[in-house]
């Protein structure tokens, strides 16, 4: 509610600015980009956003100012997409699992369990025609897709060891708002619950949910390892982002400014993708050293049981995501049903 009131106020400010009521130091700037996101600054996405700010301001010689708002400071998951469409913020990097409510549910293909064996397979998709085509689909929603940024592969956490599919029975698991993730947990006999990222720590601490899945960097920076006893190194799925901008805003920029921002984005993308693995490895090391959570590695046979339990999710979701899109990805990654 508080966030919605803030959204209404921000929209009013944008409207006044458009009418020429802008004043104070910000008015001296040619362009201000508000970049809102939900994770900590000390994560692959948080650092990528700050790198983009640094380069965008440098390449435009200060004509563009980028204000980065981390940690859901401005908006939570769903609200930030509304704010982008309304023009209250100009740039976001939502997780690919959060585009369903926009009506571009094909992005949920990235949530399919065990679809990508590694980052190289993933990169073939994000850097190839499939990735480009997905970003193009955003245009009808008033959004321009600029880039894909990595986070990494997910771990499962709970207050009981999750070693076999049966261990999930009846566990309330927090998910992002993706139908594929919902199907994934239902396939394991768990009870998926959509919850905004900013509410996860408290949800786990108070027992509203029993467990969750995320990358090590998100798990560590949200202190989830302090309220979960066990983590399973399952690598069952991927979390990454699409960096997106309000299309009327982007199209309205002077071409020479847009060119510099595209250059800044290309370099920030390379940077974010280069650091993502190390960020996740460091987070794992920190959590292990904390002694607060016990990590479980799966034997090949245990992993096989997870794959067997989760593969049917692909077929179940084909109607939602599109068989053709799934086939294109299978061909590129070598995934076999
Ligand atoms: C989430 O679990 O909501 C995360 O994917 C958030 C993020 O942006 O990494």
Short mmCIF file of N, CA, C and O and ligand atoms in Angstrom, two decimals, residues 37-39 43 45 77 80 93-98 151 154 174-177 181 195-198 200 212-215 217-218 239-241, ligand 1:
data_model
loop_
_atom_site.label_atom_id
_atom_site.label_comp_id
_atom_site.label_asym_id
_atom_site.label_seq_id
_atom_site.Cartn_x
_atom_site.Cartn_y
_atom_site.Cartn_z
N UNK A 37 15.93 -1.54 -8.54
CA UNK A 37 16.01 -3.01 -8.47
C UNK A 37 15.79 -3.50 -7.05
O UNK A 37 15.73 -2.70 -6.11
N UNK A 38 15.66 -4.82 -6.90
CA UNK A 38 15.20 -5.36 -5.62
C UNK A 38 16.29 -6.03 -4.79
O UNK A 38 16.06 -6.39 -3.63
N UNK A 39 17.49 -6.22 -5.37
CA UNK A 39 18.53 -6.95 -4.64
C UNK A 39 19.53 -6.00 -3.97
O UNK A 39 19.46 -4.78 -4.15
N UNK A 43 25.77 -7.59 -5.18
CA UNK A 43 25.35 -8.79 -5.92
C UNK A 43 25.71 -8.57 -7.40
O UNK A 43 26.03 -7.44 -7.77
N UNK A 45 23.77 -8.25 -9.98
CA UNK A 45 22.92 -7.21 -10.55
C UNK A 45 23.21 -5.84 -9.92
O UNK A 45 23.28 -4.83 -10.62
N UNK A 77 8.68 -6.19 -6.36
CA UNK A 77 8.73 -6.89 -7.66
C UNK A 77 7.70 -6.44 -8.70
O UNK A 77 8.04 -6.06 -9.80
N UNK A 80 7.41 -2.48 -9.49
CA UNK A 80 8.45 -1.81 -10.29
C UNK A 80 8.15 -1.91 -11.79
O UNK A 80 8.45 -1.01 -12.55
N UNK A 93 15.95 -4.20 -13.97
CA UNK A 93 16.51 -5.48 -14.43
C UNK A 93 15.81 -6.61 -13.68
O UNK A 93 16.41 -7.28 -12.85
N UNK A 94 14.53 -6.83 -13.98
CA UNK A 94 13.80 -7.88 -13.25
C UNK A 94 14.30 -9.25 -13.63
O UNK A 94 14.80 -9.47 -14.74
N UNK A 95 14.15 -10.17 -12.70
CA UNK A 95 14.48 -11.55 -12.99
C UNK A 95 13.56 -12.04 -14.11
O UNK A 95 12.41 -11.62 -14.23
N UNK A 96 14.07 -12.96 -14.94
CA UNK A 96 13.30 -13.45 -16.09
C UNK A 96 12.04 -14.19 -15.64
O UNK A 96 11.14 -14.42 -16.43
N UNK A 97 11.97 -14.53 -14.36
CA UNK A 97 10.81 -15.22 -13.81
C UNK A 97 9.65 -14.27 -13.50
O UNK A 97 8.60 -14.69 -13.05
N UNK A 98 9.86 -12.97 -13.75
CA UNK A 98 8.85 -11.99 -13.32
C UNK A 98 8.14 -11.28 -14.47
O UNK A 98 7.48 -10.27 -14.25
N UNK A 151 22.69 -14.01 -13.16
CA UNK A 151 23.01 -14.20 -11.75
C UNK A 151 23.67 -15.57 -11.70
O UNK A 151 24.88 -15.65 -11.90
N UNK A 154 20.63 -22.06 -9.08
CA UNK A 154 19.97 -21.96 -7.76
C UNK A 154 20.33 -23.10 -6.80
O UNK A 154 20.62 -24.22 -7.22
N UNK A 174 8.77 -20.49 -0.87
CA UNK A 174 8.59 -19.17 -1.50
C UNK A 174 9.06 -19.24 -2.95
O UNK A 174 10.13 -19.79 -3.23
N UNK A 175 8.25 -18.67 -3.84
CA UNK A 175 8.69 -18.58 -5.24
C UNK A 175 8.51 -17.16 -5.77
O UNK A 175 7.76 -16.36 -5.21
N UNK A 176 9.20 -16.89 -6.88
CA UNK A 176 8.93 -15.69 -7.66
C UNK A 176 7.63 -15.95 -8.42
O UNK A 176 7.20 -17.10 -8.53
N UNK A 177 7.05 -14.90 -8.98
CA UNK A 177 5.73 -15.06 -9.61
C UNK A 177 5.75 -15.73 -10.97
O UNK A 177 5.23 -15.17 -11.93
N UNK A 181 7.75 -22.04 -12.00
CA UNK A 181 8.29 -22.33 -10.66
C UNK A 181 7.20 -22.94 -9.77
O UNK A 181 7.48 -23.81 -8.95
N UNK A 195 5.91 -14.67 -3.29
CA UNK A 195 6.21 -13.65 -2.28
C UNK A 195 7.24 -12.69 -2.86
O UNK A 195 8.16 -13.11 -3.56
N UNK A 196 7.07 -11.41 -2.60
CA UNK A 196 8.03 -10.42 -3.09
C UNK A 196 9.39 -10.70 -2.48
O UNK A 196 9.50 -11.13 -1.32
N UNK A 197 10.44 -10.41 -3.24
CA UNK A 197 11.80 -10.69 -2.79
C UNK A 197 12.11 -10.01 -1.45
O UNK A 197 12.73 -10.60 -0.57
N UNK A 198 11.65 -8.79 -1.29
CA UNK A 198 11.96 -8.02 -0.08
C UNK A 198 11.32 -8.62 1.18
O UNK A 198 11.65 -8.25 2.29
N UNK A 200 11.17 -12.02 1.76
CA UNK A 200 11.57 -13.42 1.91
C UNK A 200 12.19 -13.69 3.29
O UNK A 200 11.82 -14.66 3.97
N UNK A 212 12.96 -21.99 0.43
CA UNK A 212 12.97 -21.21 -0.80
C UNK A 212 14.07 -21.70 -1.72
O UNK A 212 14.81 -22.64 -1.37
N UNK A 213 14.17 -21.09 -2.87
CA UNK A 213 15.28 -21.36 -3.81
C UNK A 213 15.82 -20.02 -4.23
O UNK A 213 15.07 -19.05 -4.34
N UNK A 214 17.11 -19.94 -4.43
CA UNK A 214 17.71 -18.73 -4.98
C UNK A 214 19.17 -19.00 -5.30
O UNK A 214 19.68 -20.08 -5.04
N UNK A 215 19.83 -18.00 -5.83
CA UNK A 215 21.26 -18.15 -6.09
C UNK A 215 22.01 -17.94 -4.79
O UNK A 215 21.50 -17.28 -3.86
N UNK A 217 24.36 -15.84 -4.17
CA UNK A 217 24.57 -14.41 -3.88
C UNK A 217 23.31 -13.78 -3.28
O UNK A 217 23.40 -12.98 -2.34
N UNK A 218 22.14 -14.14 -3.81
CA UNK A 218 20.91 -13.61 -3.21
C UNK A 218 20.66 -14.20 -1.83
O UNK A 218 20.20 -13.52 -0.91
N UNK A 239 18.81 -18.27 -12.52
CA UNK A 239 18.23 -16.93 -12.36
C UNK A 239 19.08 -15.93 -13.13
O UNK A 239 20.30 -15.87 -12.95
N UNK A 240 18.42 -15.20 -14.00
CA UNK A 240 19.09 -14.12 -14.74
C UNK A 240 18.10 -13.00 -14.95
O UNK A 240 16.94 -13.09 -14.53
N UNK A 241 18.55 -11.96 -15.62
CA UNK A 241 17.75 -10.74 -15.73
C UNK A 241 17.68 -10.23 -17.16
O UNK A 241 18.59 -10.45 -17.94
C1 LIG B 1 13.96 -13.25 -6.45
O1 LIG B 1 14.05 -14.34 -5.89
O2 LIG B 1 12.93 -12.58 -6.42
C2 LIG B 1 15.21 -12.81 -7.15
O3 LIG B 1 15.27 -13.37 -8.40
C3 LIG B 1 15.41 -11.36 -7.12
C4 LIG B 1 16.46 -10.90 -8.07
O4 LIG B 1 16.21 -9.89 -8.71
O5 LIG B 1 17.50 -11.56 -8.17
#
